Amino acid sequence: MKKTSILVAGSGIAGLGTALALARRGQQVALVGPRPDMQPPDLDEYHPRVYALSPESQSFLAGLGVWDVLPANRITPVQAMEVHGDQQGKVTLEAWQAARPALAWIVEAGLLERTLAQAALMSGLSWHDRRCTGWHHDGQASVLELDQGPALRADLVVAADGARSAVRAASGLAVDSHTYGEMGIVTHLEAELPHQGVACQWFSEEGIVALLPLPDTRGGRHLVSLVWSMPQDQARALLDWPQAQQETFLAERLAVLTSGRLGHLRVRSGVHGFPLFLEQTSSMTGPGLALVSDAGHRVHPLAGQGLNLGLGDVRALVDAVAGREPFRHAGDERVLSRYRRARAAPLRAMKLATHGLHSLFSSEQVPLVWLRNQGMELVERLPFIKRALIDNAAGQG
């Protein structure tokens, strides 16, 4: 087995971004994972999952030469965000309050993955079209086991193979996992009223509802993407219903929960669901091993920061590896410890923020109900706190 310098396990967004970023910094790197679907999307259809990319993530993708080749008509800048409490509390954050062009950009997961894959192929990046089945360190090298063909050896293996990471499982690193007893229900909706680039979120007894703006269709129809953190039993029942029953339920309940903010809402795509967890590995590294993105952690989607947090891992790892001393190899423990330290505070802060907010708004205790809504009204009246919130979100990761 010939040894390379760095192997990136996983060909999703995090894996592709890691491999491209390392290659651009002059590192000897190879990507391992199945090639994604390269078919162009239907002009009026959108990938079921979308991401809200922070300015920091947008800058990272621009540095890879990827952002400018994404079709502009498939990206929606978020000019403002409305967060509604479960009573009268409300906070509105607007990009102009912090002199920013946008708070975030809504991009389809499939579009971003496909564009990164095209960039990887055009760059000539070495790509092994195989699935990773295991990993071990033999005392001299990090060894990546594949479903076909001989194992691959490297100084460093980067586990970017998702929440069900085979590499992480083989590493023996412990995972602290907490289930929220909820599922994320996602679909796309046609709205009666234009969204005007505003992302909206509602906290309620029936879960957390977010409507993210999408580009209008060629026919001028106004589209938004729904992310509803719904109690698990209710979500499973919804997913088992016939399509017509799903559409009726969502239209009726969303009309109530959103107070008609965007008028009548109609389902226009399939309804999907995924379980929600808070997960963190005992360490983001092992011998000759580094974990990034969902392979290392997952947070509640209420802040929309999951991918931004993962791309923050990628940036920190690339900086640590590419900035190492000439006498150290990519998997050197000193190099990996720099990566661990760089990510410790951001990961801890996001875990506390998302879990804390979820706990706060899940409580039905009268003092907490009053406190959270009064707190939102206070923030709404203090521009300097709004600017701080916007700046923190922009640089999170």
mmCIF file of C-alpha atoms in Angstrom:
data_model
loop_
_atom_site.group_PDB
_atom_site.id
_atom_site.type_symbol
_atom_site.label_atom_id
_atom_site.label_comp_id
_atom_site.label_asym_id
_atom_site.label_seq_id
_atom_site.Cartn_x
_atom_site.Cartn_y
_atom_site.Cartn_z
ATOM 1 C CA MET A 1 0.000 0.000 0.000
ATOM 2 C CA LYS A 2 1.478 3.304 -1.080
ATOM 3 C CA LYS A 3 1.177 6.042 1.532
ATOM 4 C CA THR A 4 -0.071 9.511 0.655
ATOM 5 C CA SER A 5 -0.063 12.573 2.888
ATOM 6 C CA ILE A 6 -3.790 13.160 3.520
ATOM 7 C CA LEU A 7 -6.904 11.117 2.756
ATOM 8 C CA VAL A 8 -10.322 12.757 3.077
ATOM 9 C CA ALA A 9 -13.032 10.173 3.757
ATOM 10 C CA GLY A 10 -16.428 11.361 2.537
ATOM 11 C CA SER A 11 -17.550 13.033 -0.678
ATOM 12 C CA GLY A 12 -20.314 15.241 0.674
ATOM 13 C CA ILE A 13 -20.045 19.002 1.157
ATOM 14 C CA ALA A 14 -17.628 18.793 4.097
ATOM 15 C CA GLY A 15 -15.384 16.221 2.423
ATOM 16 C CA LEU A 16 -15.261 18.016 -0.919
ATOM 17 C CA GLY A 17 -14.617 21.348 0.786
ATOM 18 C CA THR A 18 -11.822 19.886 2.897
ATOM 19 C CA ALA A 19 -10.070 18.231 -0.040
ATOM 20 C CA LEU A 20 -10.319 21.316 -2.253
ATOM 21 C CA ALA A 21 -9.124 23.660 0.500
ATOM 22 C CA LEU A 22 -6.140 21.441 1.327
ATOM 23 C CA ALA A 23 -5.218 21.120 -2.345
ATOM 24 C CA ARG A 24 -5.347 24.904 -2.783
ATOM 25 C CA ARG A 25 -2.914 25.209 0.125
ATOM 26 C CA GLY A 26 -0.424 22.934 -1.637
ATOM 27 C CA GLN A 27 -1.127 19.722 0.283
ATOM 28 C CA GLN A 28 -0.899 16.214 -1.178
ATOM 29 C CA VAL A 29 -4.480 15.056 -0.742
ATOM 30 C CA ALA A 30 -6.850 12.422 -2.120
ATOM 31 C CA LEU A 31 -10.628 12.189 -1.750
ATOM 32 C CA VAL A 32 -12.362 8.888 -0.962
ATOM 33 C CA GLY A 33 -16.095 8.431 -1.478
ATOM 34 C CA PRO A 34 -18.813 7.821 -4.100
ATOM 35 C CA ARG A 35 -19.263 10.562 -6.672
ATOM 36 C CA PRO A 36 -22.528 12.502 -6.178
ATOM 37 C CA ASP A 37 -25.254 12.949 -8.766
ATOM 38 C CA MET A 38 -23.975 15.411 -11.365
ATOM 39 C CA GLN A 39 -27.277 15.954 -13.190
ATOM 40 C CA PRO A 40 -28.386 19.619 -13.392
ATOM 41 C CA PRO A 41 -31.551 20.466 -11.427
ATOM 42 C CA ASP A 42 -34.978 21.162 -12.885
ATOM 43 C CA LEU A 43 -35.367 24.937 -13.220
ATOM 44 C CA ASP A 44 -38.515 25.026 -11.068
ATOM 45 C CA GLU A 45 -37.611 22.328 -8.543
ATOM 46 C CA TYR A 46 -35.367 22.619 -5.503
ATOM 47 C CA HIS A 47 -33.387 20.114 -3.466
ATOM 48 C CA PRO A 48 -35.436 19.130 -0.389
ATOM 49 C CA ARG A 49 -32.725 20.330 2.002
ATOM 50 C CA VAL A 50 -31.356 23.859 1.993
ATOM 51 C CA TYR A 51 -28.678 25.588 4.067
ATOM 52 C CA ALA A 52 -28.377 29.119 5.405
ATOM 53 C CA LEU A 53 -24.735 29.960 4.715
ATOM 54 C CA SER A 54 -23.150 32.585 6.948
ATOM 55 C CA PRO A 55 -20.918 35.349 5.529
ATOM 56 C CA GLU A 56 -17.911 33.421 6.878
ATOM 57 C CA SER A 57 -18.961 30.275 4.990
ATOM 58 C CA GLN A 58 -19.714 32.301 1.867
ATOM 59 C CA SER A 59 -16.211 33.789 2.043
ATOM 60 C CA PHE A 60 -14.707 30.311 2.419
ATOM 61 C CA LEU A 61 -16.525 29.027 -0.674
ATOM 62 C CA ALA A 62 -15.512 32.141 -2.595
ATOM 63 C CA GLY A 63 -11.888 31.419 -1.685
ATOM 64 C CA LEU A 64 -12.263 27.959 -3.207
ATOM 65 C CA GLY A 65 -13.513 29.530 -6.457
ATOM 66 C CA VAL A 66 -16.874 27.822 -5.957
ATOM 67 C CA TRP A 67 -19.198 30.634 -4.911
ATOM 68 C CA ASP A 68 -18.968 32.622 -8.146
ATOM 69 C CA VAL A 69 -19.918 29.628 -10.296
ATOM 70 C CA LEU A 70 -23.074 28.815 -8.331
ATOM 71 C CA PRO A 71 -26.096 29.946 -10.406
ATOM 72 C CA ALA A 72 -27.160 33.297 -8.968
ATOM 73 C CA ASN A 73 -30.820 32.538 -9.695
ATOM 74 C CA ARG A 74 -30.654 29.547 -7.296
ATOM 75 C CA ILE A 75 -29.353 31.583 -4.319
ATOM 76 C CA THR A 76 -31.494 33.755 -2.043
ATOM 77 C CA PRO A 77 -29.882 36.426 0.156
ATOM 78 C CA VAL A 78 -31.521 36.733 3.566
ATOM 79 C CA GLN A 79 -32.014 40.446 4.197
ATOM 80 C CA ALA A 80 -33.776 40.067 7.534
ATOM 81 C CA MET A 81 -34.827 37.523 10.127
ATOM 82 C CA GLU A 82 -37.955 37.547 12.294
ATOM 83 C CA VAL A 83 -37.991 35.424 15.441
ATOM 84 C CA HIS A 84 -41.377 35.087 17.148
ATOM 85 C CA GLY A 85 -41.798 33.874 20.731
ATOM 86 C CA ASP A 86 -44.723 31.828 21.960
ATOM 87 C CA GLN A 87 -46.544 34.941 23.216
ATOM 88 C CA GLN A 88 -45.873 38.509 22.101
ATOM 89 C CA GLY A 89 -42.067 38.356 22.073
ATOM 90 C CA LYS A 90 -40.465 39.171 18.746
ATOM 91 C CA VAL A 91 -36.974 40.045 17.494
ATOM 92 C CA THR A 92 -36.220 41.359 14.011
ATOM 93 C CA LEU A 93 -32.637 41.352 12.740
ATOM 94 C CA GLU A 94 -31.860 43.183 9.509
ATOM 95 C CA ALA A 95 -28.657 43.169 7.488
ATOM 96 C CA TRP A 96 -28.483 46.970 7.298
ATOM 97 C CA GLN A 97 -28.317 47.166 11.106
ATOM 98 C CA ALA A 98 -24.782 45.782 10.914
ATOM 99 C CA ALA A 99 -23.912 47.308 7.505
ATOM 100 C CA ARG A 100 -23.924 43.892 5.816
ATOM 101 C CA PRO A 101 -25.205 42.971 2.334
ATOM 102 C CA ALA A 102 -27.046 39.965 3.773
ATOM 103 C CA LEU A 103 -27.435 38.011 7.007
ATOM 104 C CA ALA A 104 -27.046 34.709 5.158
ATOM 105 C CA TRP A 105 -27.586 33.074 1.789
ATOM 106 C CA ILE A 106 -30.014 30.175 1.239
ATOM 107 C CA VAL A 107 -28.447 27.500 -0.978
ATOM 108 C CA GLU A 108 -29.675 24.020 -1.883
ATOM 109 C CA ALA A 109 -27.631 21.152 -0.461
ATOM 110 C CA GLY A 110 -27.636 19.260 -3.781
ATOM 111 C CA LEU A 111 -26.555 22.292 -5.793
ATOM 112 C CA LEU A 112 -23.667 23.058 -3.461
ATOM 113 C CA GLU A 113 -22.497 19.440 -3.413
ATOM 114 C CA ARG A 114 -22.663 19.157 -7.205
ATOM 115 C CA THR A 115 -20.732 22.405 -7.743
ATOM 116 C CA LEU A 116 -18.012 21.349 -5.288
ATOM 117 C CA ALA A 117 -17.755 17.973 -7.035
ATOM 118 C CA GLN A 118 -17.382 19.663 -10.429
ATOM 119 C CA ALA A 119 -14.635 21.879 -9.006
ATOM 120 C CA ALA A 120 -12.856 18.819 -7.608
ATOM 121 C CA LEU A 121 -12.983 17.018 -10.950
ATOM 122 C CA MET A 122 -11.819 20.071 -12.893
ATOM 123 C CA SER A 123 -8.932 20.620 -10.477
ATOM 124 C CA GLY A 124 -7.578 17.127 -11.147
ATOM 125 C CA LEU A 125 -7.933 16.142 -7.491
ATOM 126 C CA SER A 126 -7.204 12.454 -6.908
ATOM 127 C CA TRP A 127 -10.557 10.804 -6.218
ATOM 128 C CA HIS A 128 -11.129 7.159 -5.182
ATOM 129 C CA ASP A 129 -14.745 6.310 -6.029
ATOM 130 C CA ARG A 130 -15.133 3.877 -3.121
ATOM 131 C CA ARG A 131 -16.976 3.664 0.179
ATOM 132 C CA CYS A 132 -15.052 3.804 3.449
ATOM 133 C CA THR A 133 -15.818 0.803 5.658
ATOM 134 C CA GLY A 134 -13.288 1.152 8.466
ATOM 135 C CA TRP A 135 -10.124 2.708 9.804
ATOM 136 C CA HIS A 136 -7.180 1.890 12.041
ATOM 137 C CA HIS A 137 -3.738 3.191 12.877
ATOM 138 C CA ASP A 138 -0.971 0.615 12.499
ATOM 139 C CA GLY A 139 1.596 2.551 14.509
ATOM 140 C CA GLN A 140 3.178 4.085 11.433
ATOM 141 C CA ALA A 141 0.292 5.264 9.278
ATOM 142 C CA SER A 142 -3.420 5.935 9.291
ATOM 143 C CA VAL A 143 -5.130 3.159 7.307
ATOM 144 C CA LEU A 144 -8.469 3.641 5.538
ATOM 145 C CA GLU A 145 -10.368 0.457 4.688
ATOM 146 C CA LEU A 146 -12.597 0.370 1.587
ATOM 147 C CA ASP A 147 -15.516 -1.693 0.314
ATOM 148 C CA GLN A 148 -13.489 -2.611 -2.788
ATOM 149 C CA GLY A 149 -9.777 -2.850 -3.417
ATOM 150 C CA PRO A 150 -6.807 -2.566 -1.070
ATOM 151 C CA ALA A 151 -6.759 -0.268 1.946
ATOM 152 C CA LEU A 152 -5.169 3.174 1.629
ATOM 153 C CA ARG A 153 -2.454 4.582 3.914
ATOM 154 C CA ALA A 154 -1.793 8.197 4.824
ATOM 155 C CA ASP A 155 -0.193 10.421 7.423
ATOM 156 C CA LEU A 156 -3.647 11.831 8.159
ATOM 157 C CA VAL A 157 -7.196 10.628 7.533
ATOM 158 C CA VAL A 158 -9.938 13.246 7.726
ATOM 159 C CA ALA A 159 -13.322 11.765 8.654
ATOM 160 C CA ALA A 160 -15.882 13.831 6.751
ATOM 161 C CA ASP A 161 -18.281 10.949 6.148
ATOM 162 C CA GLY A 162 -21.303 12.290 7.981
ATOM 163 C CA ALA A 163 -23.284 11.605 11.133
ATOM 164 C CA ARG A 164 -23.057 7.837 10.623
ATOM 165 C CA SER A 165 -19.328 7.992 10.057
ATOM 166 C CA ALA A 166 -17.780 4.560 9.527
ATOM 167 C CA VAL A 167 -14.368 6.062 10.257
ATOM 168 C CA ARG A 168 -15.475 7.505 13.590
ATOM 169 C CA ALA A 169 -17.171 4.231 14.554
ATOM 170 C CA ALA A 170 -13.981 2.293 13.793
ATOM 171 C CA SER A 171 -11.864 4.775 15.761
ATOM 172 C CA GLY A 172 -13.559 3.887 19.029
ATOM 173 C CA LEU A 173 -14.015 7.558 19.946
ATOM 174 C CA ALA A 174 -16.951 7.868 22.341
ATOM 175 C CA VAL A 175 -19.996 9.871 21.269
ATOM 176 C CA ASP A 176 -22.109 11.796 23.759
ATOM 177 C CA SER A 177 -25.574 11.686 22.194
ATOM 178 C CA HIS A 178 -28.793 13.320 23.388
ATOM 179 C CA THR A 179 -32.041 12.862 21.484
ATOM 180 C CA TYR A 180 -34.542 15.704 21.490
ATOM 181 C CA GLY A 181 -37.485 13.404 20.856
ATOM 182 C CA GLU A 182 -38.167 15.462 17.731
ATOM 183 C CA MET A 183 -37.856 15.167 13.978
ATOM 184 C CA GLY A 184 -37.035 17.852 11.480
ATOM 185 C CA ILE A 185 -39.838 17.983 8.908
ATOM 186 C CA VAL A 186 -38.754 19.626 5.655
ATOM 187 C CA THR A 187 -40.615 20.511 2.475
ATOM 188 C CA HIS A 188 -41.030 23.452 0.112
ATOM 189 C CA LEU A 189 -44.112 25.641 0.147
ATOM 190 C CA GLU A 190 -45.743 28.049 -2.243
ATOM 191 C CA ALA A 191 -46.694 31.255 -0.417
ATOM 192 C CA GLU A 192 -49.512 33.613 -1.242
ATOM 193 C CA LEU A 193 -47.405 36.670 -0.292
ATOM 194 C CA PRO A 194 -43.780 37.473 -1.258
ATOM 195 C CA HIS A 195 -41.153 36.661 1.392
ATOM 196 C CA GLN A 196 -39.066 39.756 0.511
ATOM 197 C CA GLY A 197 -35.870 37.984 1.551
ATOM 198 C CA VAL A 198 -37.029 37.549 5.156
ATOM 199 C CA ALA A 199 -36.438 34.311 7.091
ATOM 200 C CA CYS A 200 -39.051 33.717 9.795
ATOM 201 C CA GLN A 201 -39.042 31.477 12.851
ATOM 202 C CA TRP A 202 -41.762 30.717 15.400
ATOM 203 C CA PHE A 203 -41.406 29.001 18.783
ATOM 204 C CA SER A 204 -44.597 27.251 19.838
ATOM 205 C CA GLU A 205 -45.954 24.323 21.843
ATOM 206 C CA GLU A 206 -46.020 22.353 18.586
ATOM 207 C CA GLY A 207 -42.301 22.821 17.975
ATOM 208 C CA ILE A 208 -40.101 25.319 16.171
ATOM 209 C CA VAL A 209 -41.198 26.395 12.695
ATOM 210 C CA ALA A 210 -38.865 28.147 10.249
ATOM 211 C CA LEU A 211 -39.673 29.470 6.778
ATOM 212 C CA LEU A 212 -36.599 30.181 4.663
ATOM 213 C CA PRO A 213 -36.860 32.257 1.464
ATOM 214 C CA LEU A 214 -36.257 30.553 -1.879
ATOM 215 C CA PRO A 215 -35.991 32.110 -5.351
ATOM 216 C CA ASP A 216 -39.354 32.720 -6.993
ATOM 217 C CA THR A 217 -40.184 30.371 -9.851
ATOM 218 C CA ARG A 218 -40.346 31.422 -13.495
ATOM 219 C CA GLY A 219 -44.092 31.835 -13.111
ATOM 220 C CA GLY A 220 -43.596 34.369 -10.334
ATOM 221 C CA ARG A 221 -44.770 32.042 -7.565
ATOM 222 C CA HIS A 222 -43.329 32.808 -4.137
ATOM 223 C CA LEU A 223 -41.478 29.879 -2.556
ATOM 224 C CA VAL A 224 -40.193 29.159 0.946
ATOM 225 C CA SER A 225 -38.544 26.144 2.538
ATOM 226 C CA LEU A 226 -40.122 24.748 5.694
ATOM 227 C CA VAL A 227 -38.085 23.328 8.583
ATOM 228 C CA TRP A 228 -40.382 22.241 11.414
ATOM 229 C CA SER A 229 -38.835 20.682 14.551
ATOM 230 C CA MET A 230 -41.848 18.553 15.425
ATOM 231 C CA PRO A 231 -42.425 16.097 18.311
ATOM 232 C CA GLN A 232 -41.336 12.678 17.096
ATOM 233 C CA ASP A 233 -44.667 10.839 17.450
ATOM 234 C CA GLN A 234 -46.516 13.556 15.563
ATOM 235 C CA ALA A 235 -43.831 13.667 12.875
ATOM 236 C CA ARG A 236 -43.869 9.916 12.292
ATOM 237 C CA ALA A 237 -47.646 9.947 11.980
ATOM 238 C CA LEU A 238 -47.442 12.816 9.479
ATOM 239 C CA LEU A 239 -44.878 10.983 7.344
ATOM 240 C CA ASP A 240 -47.134 7.882 7.252
ATOM 241 C CA TRP A 241 -50.157 9.817 5.987
ATOM 242 C CA PRO A 242 -51.169 9.948 2.300
ATOM 243 C CA GLN A 243 -49.859 12.993 0.431
ATOM 244 C CA ALA A 244 -53.215 14.781 0.341
ATOM 245 C CA GLN A 245 -53.627 14.441 4.112
ATOM 246 C CA GLN A 246 -50.076 15.734 4.679
ATOM 247 C CA GLU A 247 -50.746 18.784 2.537
ATOM 248 C CA THR A 248 -54.033 19.588 4.264
ATOM 249 C CA PHE A 249 -52.554 19.265 7.739
ATOM 250 C CA LEU A 250 -49.505 21.419 6.956
ATOM 251 C CA ALA A 251 -51.549 24.138 5.271
ATOM 252 C CA GLU A 252 -54.025 24.339 8.176
ATOM 253 C CA ARG A 253 -51.532 24.181 11.060
ATOM 254 C CA LEU A 254 -49.014 26.539 9.466
ATOM 255 C CA ALA A 255 -51.728 29.115 8.871
ATOM 256 C CA VAL A 256 -52.296 29.158 12.631
ATOM 257 C CA LEU A 257 -48.671 28.882 13.796
ATOM 258 C CA THR A 258 -47.409 31.615 11.439
ATOM 259 C CA SER A 259 -50.444 33.886 11.980
ATOM 260 C CA GLY A 260 -50.809 34.139 8.209
ATOM 261 C CA ARG A 261 -47.441 35.932 7.888
ATOM 262 C CA LEU A 262 -47.088 34.861 4.233
ATOM 263 C CA GLY A 263 -50.774 34.274 3.532
ATOM 264 C CA HIS A 264 -51.970 30.862 2.395
ATOM 265 C CA LEU A 265 -49.208 28.227 2.222
ATOM 266 C CA ARG A 266 -49.403 25.249 -0.127
ATOM 267 C CA VAL A 267 -47.095 22.223 -0.159
ATOM 268 C CA ARG A 268 -45.367 21.852 -3.522
ATOM 269 C CA SER A 269 -42.773 19.093 -2.909
ATOM 270 C CA GLY A 270 -42.326 15.847 -1.001
ATOM 271 C CA VAL A 271 -42.353 15.892 2.793
ATOM 272 C CA HIS A 272 -39.216 14.479 4.442
ATOM 273 C CA GLY A 273 -38.127 13.940 8.042
ATOM 274 C CA PHE A 274 -34.942 13.304 10.009
ATOM 275 C CA PRO A 275 -34.367 12.731 13.757
ATOM 276 C CA LEU A 276 -32.818 15.544 15.804
ATOM 277 C CA PHE A 277 -29.865 14.956 18.107
ATOM 278 C CA LEU A 278 -27.254 16.799 20.089
ATOM 279 C CA GLU A 279 -24.027 14.859 19.541
ATOM 280 C CA GLN A 280 -20.377 15.464 20.351
ATOM 281 C CA THR A 281 -17.449 13.063 20.136
ATOM 282 C CA SER A 282 -15.098 12.733 23.090
ATOM 283 C CA SER A 283 -12.358 14.196 20.873
ATOM 284 C CA MET A 284 -12.206 15.682 17.377
ATOM 285 C CA THR A 285 -8.938 13.810 16.756
ATOM 286 C CA GLY A 286 -7.220 10.458 17.182
ATOM 287 C CA PRO A 287 -3.820 9.083 16.092
ATOM 288 C CA GLY A 288 -3.451 10.300 12.502
ATOM 289 C CA LEU A 289 -7.166 11.151 12.467
ATOM 290 C CA ALA A 290 -9.267 14.338 12.431
ATOM 291 C CA LEU A 291 -13.066 14.574 12.436
ATOM 292 C CA VAL A 292 -14.957 17.395 10.744
ATOM 293 C CA SER A 293 -18.599 18.443 10.518
ATOM 294 C CA ASP A 294 -21.331 15.872 11.273
ATOM 295 C CA ALA A 295 -18.773 13.119 11.855
ATOM 296 C CA GLY A 296 -17.694 15.036 14.954
ATOM 297 C CA HIS A 297 -20.833 16.819 16.136
ATOM 298 C CA ARG A 298 -24.482 17.632 15.515
ATOM 299 C CA VAL A 299 -26.586 20.446 16.968
ATOM 300 C CA HIS A 300 -30.264 21.336 16.896
ATOM 301 C CA PRO A 301 -31.178 23.099 13.622
ATOM 302 C CA LEU A 302 -33.036 25.956 15.358
ATOM 303 C CA ALA A 303 -30.110 28.335 14.711
ATOM 304 C CA GLY A 304 -29.448 27.026 11.187
ATOM 305 C CA GLN A 305 -25.729 26.763 11.946
ATOM 306 C CA GLY A 306 -24.974 23.064 11.375
ATOM 307 C CA LEU A 307 -23.170 23.407 8.039
ATOM 308 C CA ASN A 308 -21.519 26.680 9.062
ATOM 309 C CA LEU A 309 -20.118 24.939 12.122
ATOM 310 C CA GLY A 310 -18.837 22.113 9.921
ATOM 311 C CA LEU A 311 -17.156 24.477 7.462
ATOM 312 C CA GLY A 312 -15.585 26.175 10.471
ATOM 313 C CA ASP A 313 -14.004 22.796 11.292
ATOM 314 C CA VAL A 314 -12.687 22.592 7.751
ATOM 315 C CA ARG A 315 -11.101 26.056 7.873
ATOM 316 C CA ALA A 316 -9.435 25.387 11.214
ATOM 317 C CA LEU A 317 -8.099 21.994 10.143
ATOM 318 C CA VAL A 318 -6.725 23.331 6.859
ATOM 319 C CA ASP A 319 -5.015 26.197 8.692
ATOM 320 C CA ALA A 320 -3.433 23.795 11.199
ATOM 321 C CA VAL A 321 -2.257 21.295 8.564
ATOM 322 C CA ALA A 322 -1.082 23.763 5.898
ATOM 323 C CA GLY A 323 0.547 26.019 8.494
ATOM 324 C CA ARG A 324 2.562 23.282 10.212
ATOM 325 C CA GLU A 325 6.349 23.363 10.507
ATOM 326 C CA PRO A 326 8.238 21.706 7.635
ATOM 327 C CA PHE A 327 9.537 18.945 9.905
ATOM 328 C CA ARG A 328 6.036 17.810 10.959
ATOM 329 C CA HIS A 329 3.777 15.562 8.874
ATOM 330 C CA ALA A 330 0.050 16.197 8.481
ATOM 331 C CA GLY A 331 -0.964 13.694 11.167
ATOM 332 C CA ASP A 332 1.514 14.885 13.784
ATOM 333 C CA GLU A 333 -0.086 15.075 17.240
ATOM 334 C CA ARG A 334 1.072 18.669 17.712
ATOM 335 C CA VAL A 335 -0.692 19.664 14.474
ATOM 336 C CA LEU A 336 -3.891 17.865 15.514
ATOM 337 C CA SER A 337 -3.809 19.443 18.984
ATOM 338 C CA ARG A 338 -3.817 22.891 17.343
ATOM 339 C CA TYR A 339 -6.949 21.900 15.475
ATOM 340 C CA ARG A 340 -8.619 20.627 18.657
ATOM 341 C CA ARG A 341 -7.873 23.847 20.511
ATOM 342 C CA ALA A 342 -9.091 26.022 17.630
ATOM 343 C CA ARG A 343 -12.466 24.266 17.589
ATOM 344 C CA ALA A 344 -13.047 23.806 21.323
ATOM 345 C CA ALA A 345 -14.581 27.221 22.052
ATOM 346 C CA PRO A 346 -16.809 27.538 18.911
ATOM 347 C CA LEU A 347 -18.190 24.017 19.356
ATOM 348 C CA ARG A 348 -18.867 24.561 23.047
ATOM 349 C CA ALA A 349 -20.515 27.939 22.409
ATOM 350 C CA MET A 350 -22.823 26.582 19.695
ATOM 351 C CA LYS A 351 -23.748 23.557 21.804
ATOM 352 C CA LEU A 352 -24.662 25.792 24.738
ATOM 353 C CA ALA A 353 -26.559 28.266 22.546
ATOM 354 C CA THR A 354 -28.700 25.778 20.629
ATOM 355 C CA HIS A 355 -29.333 23.415 23.526
ATOM 356 C CA GLY A 356 -29.987 26.317 25.888
ATOM 357 C CA LEU A 357 -32.471 27.978 23.543
ATOM 358 C CA HIS A 358 -34.249 24.696 22.943
ATOM 359 C CA SER A 359 -34.504 24.061 26.697
ATOM 360 C CA LEU A 360 -35.681 27.611 27.351
ATOM 361 C CA PHE A 361 -38.477 27.502 24.781
ATOM 362 C CA SER A 362 -39.467 23.915 25.625
ATOM 363 C CA SER A 363 -40.278 24.831 29.212
ATOM 364 C CA GLU A 364 -43.910 25.524 30.112
ATOM 365 C CA GLN A 365 -43.080 27.024 33.508
ATOM 366 C CA VAL A 366 -44.842 30.389 33.786
ATOM 367 C CA PRO A 367 -41.759 32.378 34.962
ATOM 368 C CA LEU A 368 -39.680 31.103 32.033
ATOM 369 C CA VAL A 369 -42.470 31.754 29.527
ATOM 370 C CA TRP A 370 -42.651 35.358 30.740
ATOM 371 C CA LEU A 371 -38.865 35.729 30.892
ATOM 372 C CA ARG A 372 -38.133 34.502 27.361
ATOM 373 C CA ASN A 373 -40.757 36.733 25.763
ATOM 374 C CA GLN A 374 -39.778 39.765 27.817
ATOM 375 C CA GLY A 375 -36.157 39.102 26.885
ATOM 376 C CA MET A 376 -37.048 39.130 23.202
ATOM 377 C CA GLU A 377 -38.891 42.418 23.568
ATOM 378 C CA LEU A 378 -35.851 43.894 25.332
ATOM 379 C CA VAL A 379 -33.499 42.787 22.526
ATOM 380 C CA GLU A 380 -35.896 44.296 19.986
ATOM 381 C CA ARG A 381 -35.428 47.712 21.622
ATOM 382 C CA LEU A 382 -31.605 47.574 21.828
ATOM 383 C CA PRO A 383 -29.846 48.068 18.455
ATOM 384 C CA PHE A 384 -26.356 47.384 19.845
ATOM 385 C CA ILE A 385 -27.424 43.909 21.003
ATOM 386 C CA LYS A 386 -28.890 43.241 17.566
ATOM 387 C CA ARG A 387 -25.594 44.216 15.930
ATOM 388 C CA ALA A 388 -23.724 41.887 18.300
ATOM 389 C CA LEU A 389 -26.069 39.016 17.458
ATOM 390 C CA ILE A 390 -25.632 39.610 13.717
ATOM 391 C CA ASP A 391 -21.835 39.881 13.977
ATOM 392 C CA ASN A 392 -21.632 36.700 16.071
ATOM 393 C CA ALA A 393 -23.759 34.748 13.609
ATOM 394 C CA ALA A 394 -21.731 36.047 10.671
ATOM 395 C CA GLY A 395 -18.470 34.772 12.120
ATOM 396 C CA GLN A 396 -19.758 31.651 13.825
ATOM 397 C CA GLY A 397 -17.864 28.471 13.108
#
